Coordinates of C-alpha atoms and ligand atoms in Angstrom, one line a residue:
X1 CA -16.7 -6.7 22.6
X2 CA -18.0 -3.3 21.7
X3 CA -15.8 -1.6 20.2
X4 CA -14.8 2.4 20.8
X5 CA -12.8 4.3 19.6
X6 CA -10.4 6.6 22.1
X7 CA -7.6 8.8 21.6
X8 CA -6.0 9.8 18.5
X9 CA -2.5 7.9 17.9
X10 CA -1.1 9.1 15.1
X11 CA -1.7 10.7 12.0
X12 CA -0.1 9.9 8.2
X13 CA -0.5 11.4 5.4
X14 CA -3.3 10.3 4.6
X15 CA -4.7 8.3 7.5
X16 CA -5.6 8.9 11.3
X17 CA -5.1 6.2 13.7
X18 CA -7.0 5.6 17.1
X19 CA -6.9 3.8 20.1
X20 CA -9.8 1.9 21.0
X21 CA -10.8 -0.1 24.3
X22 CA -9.3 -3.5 23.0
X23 CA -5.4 -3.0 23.4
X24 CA -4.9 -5.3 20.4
X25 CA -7.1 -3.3 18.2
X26 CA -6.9 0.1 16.2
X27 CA -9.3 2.1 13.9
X28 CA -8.1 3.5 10.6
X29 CA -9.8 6.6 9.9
X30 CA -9.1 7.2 5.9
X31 CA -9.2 11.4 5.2
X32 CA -9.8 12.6 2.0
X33 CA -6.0 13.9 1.7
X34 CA -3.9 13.0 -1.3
X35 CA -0.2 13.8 -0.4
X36 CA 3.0 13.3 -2.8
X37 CA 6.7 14.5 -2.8
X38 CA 7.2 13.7 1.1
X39 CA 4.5 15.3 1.8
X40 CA 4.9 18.5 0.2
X41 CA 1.8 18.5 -2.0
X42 CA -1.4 18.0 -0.6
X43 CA -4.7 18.3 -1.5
X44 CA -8.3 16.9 -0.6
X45 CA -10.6 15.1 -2.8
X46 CA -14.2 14.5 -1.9
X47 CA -15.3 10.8 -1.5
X48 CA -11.3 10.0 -1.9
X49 CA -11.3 8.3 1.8
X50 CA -14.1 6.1 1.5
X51 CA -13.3 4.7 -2.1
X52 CA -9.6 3.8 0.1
X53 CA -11.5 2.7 2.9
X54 CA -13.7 0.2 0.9
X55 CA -11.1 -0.8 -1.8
X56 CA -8.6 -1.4 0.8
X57 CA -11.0 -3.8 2.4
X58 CA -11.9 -5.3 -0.9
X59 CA -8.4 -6.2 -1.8
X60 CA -7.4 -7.5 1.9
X61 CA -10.1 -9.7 1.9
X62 CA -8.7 -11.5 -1.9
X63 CA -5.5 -11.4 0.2
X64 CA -6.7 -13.4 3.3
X65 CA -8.8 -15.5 1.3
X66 CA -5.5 -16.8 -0.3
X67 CA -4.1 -17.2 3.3
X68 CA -2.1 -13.5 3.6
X69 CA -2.3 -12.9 7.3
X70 CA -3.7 -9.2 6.9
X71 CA -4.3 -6.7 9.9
X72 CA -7.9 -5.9 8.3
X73 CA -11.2 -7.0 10.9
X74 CA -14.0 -5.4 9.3
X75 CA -15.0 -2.1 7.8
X76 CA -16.4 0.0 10.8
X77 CA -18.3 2.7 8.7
X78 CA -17.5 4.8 4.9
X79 CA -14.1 6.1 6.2
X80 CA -13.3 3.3 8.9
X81 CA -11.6 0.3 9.4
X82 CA -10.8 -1.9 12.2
X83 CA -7.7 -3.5 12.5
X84 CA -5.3 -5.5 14.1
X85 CA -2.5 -3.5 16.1
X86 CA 0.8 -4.4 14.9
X87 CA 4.1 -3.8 15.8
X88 CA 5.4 -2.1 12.3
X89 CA 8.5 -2.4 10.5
X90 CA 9.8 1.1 9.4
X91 CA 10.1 -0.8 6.0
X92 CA 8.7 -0.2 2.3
X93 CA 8.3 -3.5 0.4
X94 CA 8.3 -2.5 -3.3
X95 CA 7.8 -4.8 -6.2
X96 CA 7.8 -3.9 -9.8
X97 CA 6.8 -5.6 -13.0
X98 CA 7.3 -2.5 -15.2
X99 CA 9.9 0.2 -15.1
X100 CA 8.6 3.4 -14.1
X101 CA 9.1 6.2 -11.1
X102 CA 12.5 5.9 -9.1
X103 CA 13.5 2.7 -10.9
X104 CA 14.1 4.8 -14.0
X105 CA 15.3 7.9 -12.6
X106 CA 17.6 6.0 -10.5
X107 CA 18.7 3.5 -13.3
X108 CA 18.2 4.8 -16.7
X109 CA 16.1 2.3 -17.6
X110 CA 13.6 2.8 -20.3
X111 CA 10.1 3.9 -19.1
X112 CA 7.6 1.1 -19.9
X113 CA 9.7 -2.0 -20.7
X114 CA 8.5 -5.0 -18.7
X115 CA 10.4 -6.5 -16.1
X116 CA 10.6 -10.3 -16.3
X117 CA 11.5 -11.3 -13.3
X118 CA 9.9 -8.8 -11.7
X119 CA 12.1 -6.2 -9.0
X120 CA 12.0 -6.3 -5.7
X121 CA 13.2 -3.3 -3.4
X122 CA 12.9 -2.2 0.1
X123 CA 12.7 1.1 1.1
X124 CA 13.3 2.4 4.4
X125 CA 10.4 4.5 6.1
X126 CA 11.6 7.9 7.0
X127 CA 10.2 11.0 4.7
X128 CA 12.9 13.5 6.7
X129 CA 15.4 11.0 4.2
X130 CA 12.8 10.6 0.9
X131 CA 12.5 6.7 2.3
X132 CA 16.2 5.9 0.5
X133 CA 16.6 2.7 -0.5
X134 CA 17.8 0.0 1.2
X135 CA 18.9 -3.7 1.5
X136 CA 18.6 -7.0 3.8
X137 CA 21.9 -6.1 5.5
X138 CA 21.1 -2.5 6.6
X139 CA 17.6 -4.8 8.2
X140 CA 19.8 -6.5 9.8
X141 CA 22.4 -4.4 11.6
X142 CA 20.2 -1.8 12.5
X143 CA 17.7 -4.6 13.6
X144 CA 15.1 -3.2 11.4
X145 CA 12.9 -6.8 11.3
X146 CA 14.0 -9.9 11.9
X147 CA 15.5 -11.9 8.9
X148 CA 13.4 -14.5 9.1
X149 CA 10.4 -12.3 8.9
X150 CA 11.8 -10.3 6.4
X151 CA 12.0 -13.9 4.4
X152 CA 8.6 -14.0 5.1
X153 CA 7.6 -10.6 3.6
X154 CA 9.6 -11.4 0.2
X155 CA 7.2 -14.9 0.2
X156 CA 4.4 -13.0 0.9
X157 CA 4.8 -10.4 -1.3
X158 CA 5.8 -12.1 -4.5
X159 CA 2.4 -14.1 -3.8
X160 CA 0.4 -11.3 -3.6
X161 CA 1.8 -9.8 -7.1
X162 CA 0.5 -13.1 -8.8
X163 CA -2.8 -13.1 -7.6
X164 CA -2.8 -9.4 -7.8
X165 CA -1.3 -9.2 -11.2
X166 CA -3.8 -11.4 -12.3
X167 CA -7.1 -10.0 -10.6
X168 CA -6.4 -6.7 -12.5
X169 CA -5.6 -8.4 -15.6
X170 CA -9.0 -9.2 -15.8
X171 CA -10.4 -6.1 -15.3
X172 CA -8.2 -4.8 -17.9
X173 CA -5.3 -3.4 -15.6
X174 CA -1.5 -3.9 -15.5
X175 CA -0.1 -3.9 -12.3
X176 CA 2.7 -1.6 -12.9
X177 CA 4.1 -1.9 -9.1
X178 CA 3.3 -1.5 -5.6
X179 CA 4.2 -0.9 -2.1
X180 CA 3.3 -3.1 0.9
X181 CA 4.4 -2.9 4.9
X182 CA 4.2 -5.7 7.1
X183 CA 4.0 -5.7 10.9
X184 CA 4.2 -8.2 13.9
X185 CA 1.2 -9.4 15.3
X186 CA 1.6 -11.8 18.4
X187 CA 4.8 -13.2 17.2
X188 CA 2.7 -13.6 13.5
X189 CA 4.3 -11.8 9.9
X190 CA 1.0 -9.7 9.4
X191 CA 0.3 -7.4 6.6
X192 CA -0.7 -3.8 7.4
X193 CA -0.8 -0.1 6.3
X194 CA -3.0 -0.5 3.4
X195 CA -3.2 -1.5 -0.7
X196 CA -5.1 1.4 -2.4
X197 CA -4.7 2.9 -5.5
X198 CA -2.3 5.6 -3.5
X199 CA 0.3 3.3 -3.0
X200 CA 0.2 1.3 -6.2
X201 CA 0.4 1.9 -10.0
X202 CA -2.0 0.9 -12.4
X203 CA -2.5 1.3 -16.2
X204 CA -4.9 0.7 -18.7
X205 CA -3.6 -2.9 -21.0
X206 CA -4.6 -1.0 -24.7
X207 CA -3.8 2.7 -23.9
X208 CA -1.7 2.5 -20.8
X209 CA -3.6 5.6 -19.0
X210 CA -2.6 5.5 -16.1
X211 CA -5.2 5.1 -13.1
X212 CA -3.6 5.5 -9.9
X213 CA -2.4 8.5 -8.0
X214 CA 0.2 9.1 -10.4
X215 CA -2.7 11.4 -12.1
X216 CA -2.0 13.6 -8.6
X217 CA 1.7 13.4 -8.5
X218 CA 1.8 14.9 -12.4
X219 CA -0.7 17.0 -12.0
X220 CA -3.1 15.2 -14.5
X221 CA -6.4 15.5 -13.3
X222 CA -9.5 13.1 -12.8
X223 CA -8.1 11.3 -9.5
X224 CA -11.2 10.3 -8.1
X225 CA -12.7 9.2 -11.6
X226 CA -10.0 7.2 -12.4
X227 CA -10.4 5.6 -8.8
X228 CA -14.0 4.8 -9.3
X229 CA -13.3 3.1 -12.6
X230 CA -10.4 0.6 -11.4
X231 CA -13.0 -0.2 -8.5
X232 CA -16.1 -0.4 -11.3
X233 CA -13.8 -2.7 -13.1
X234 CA -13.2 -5.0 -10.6
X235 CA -16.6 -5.3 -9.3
X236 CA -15.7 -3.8 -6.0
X237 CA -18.6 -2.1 -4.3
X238 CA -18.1 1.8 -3.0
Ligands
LIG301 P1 8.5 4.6 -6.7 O1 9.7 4.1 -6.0 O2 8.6 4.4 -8.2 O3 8.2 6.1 -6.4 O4 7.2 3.9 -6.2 C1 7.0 2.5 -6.4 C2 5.7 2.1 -6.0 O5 5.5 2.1 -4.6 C3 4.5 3.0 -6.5 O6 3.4 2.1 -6.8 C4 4.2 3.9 -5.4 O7 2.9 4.3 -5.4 C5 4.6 3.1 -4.2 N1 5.2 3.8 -3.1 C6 6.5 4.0 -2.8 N2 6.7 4.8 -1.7 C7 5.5 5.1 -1.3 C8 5.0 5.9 -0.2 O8 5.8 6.4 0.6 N3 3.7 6.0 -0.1 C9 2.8 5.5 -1.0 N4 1.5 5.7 -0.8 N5 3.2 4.7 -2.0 C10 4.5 4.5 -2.2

């Protein structure tokens, strides 16, 4: 089927979503906006949707080709996916491998020390709230996912920090820690939203710059740079 793409259903931070004429299938327009703090600081970068866009669709790809059911179909144009249409969980899967952001403001834990085993944490969706933290219970009273799903995501996501963790390793990179959200798709634990260099953190092995959009959130500069190296680094085309 031809695919075109109709009305505007919503729009994130830093993404719009349409409709198109298949009711199973969305488009993901990627903007140049960088947002942090809830929302509350936002700027635009040049180029910054289309490196997402492509190194999005470069990562999904390693994911399905280790058999991660992902919501990613094909790259439409620079700023454009299209994807499956899930039903989303208002859930945050974070894991960590070394302590940094809200782990050590919220524990006291030393910045930098490794984390072996790794953390896992969910996070609720809901910026009016600053996405509090939460646990398997609160899923299950409030019927946030079903449990055996959410089983599913913890599977899913501690298989995707191996081969993750390892695919940056070679290019040099520590994969510090990451967010992922997962969504139903015809009865099937699917993984959506996106994996960019917004929602994860990565630094340097020897000098531990870091190369994610932490540069944005402290205010140190060279966003898109340090974008278009982790993506030189890995080989992934922009
Ligand atoms: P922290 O809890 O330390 O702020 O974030 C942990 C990891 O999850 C980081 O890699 C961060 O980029 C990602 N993360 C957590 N919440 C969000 C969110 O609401 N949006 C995005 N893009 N990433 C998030």
């Amino acid at each position: 089927m031809l695919i075109e793409k109709q009305t505007e259903l919503y729009s994130g931070k830093a993404k719009t979503v349409y409709m198109t004429n298949d009711p199973t299938r969305l488009i993901l327009y990627f903007r140049d906006d960088t947002s942090a703090f809830d929302g509350r600081k936002i700027e635009q970068f040049t180029r910054k949707g289309e490196i997402n866009n492509k190194f999005n669709a470069f990562i999904m790809e390693k994911l399905a080709a280790i058999g991660i059911p992902t919501h990613l179909e094909r790259l439409l144009s620079a700023q454009e996916s299209l994807v499956k249409r899930l039903k989303m969980f208002p859930i945050e899967c974070v894991v960590r491998n070394i302590a940094t952001g809200s782990l050590c403001r919220r524990l006291g834990v030393q910045e930098g020390m490794d984390l072996n085993p790794p953390v896992f944490e969910f996070f609720l969706k809901n910026d009016a709230l600053h996405d509090p933290m939460i646990n398997e219970y609160h899923i299950r009273t409030f019927h946030w996912a079903p449990i055996d799903q959410v089983e599913q995501m913890k599977e899913y996501t501690f298989r995707i920090n191996d081969v993750l963790k390892q695919l940056f390793l070679e290019a040099n990179l520590l994969l510090v820690d990451y967010k992922l959200e997962f969504g139903d798709f015809q009865g099937q634990l699917v993984l959506g939203d996106e994996f960019t260099l917004d929602g994860c953190r990565l630094w340097d092995v020897e000098t531990r710059k870091k190369l994610d959009k932490d540069r944005f959130r402290q205010g140190l500069g060279g966003l898109i740079e340090a974008y278009e190296e982790v993506a030189q680094r890995l080989g992934a085309s922009l």
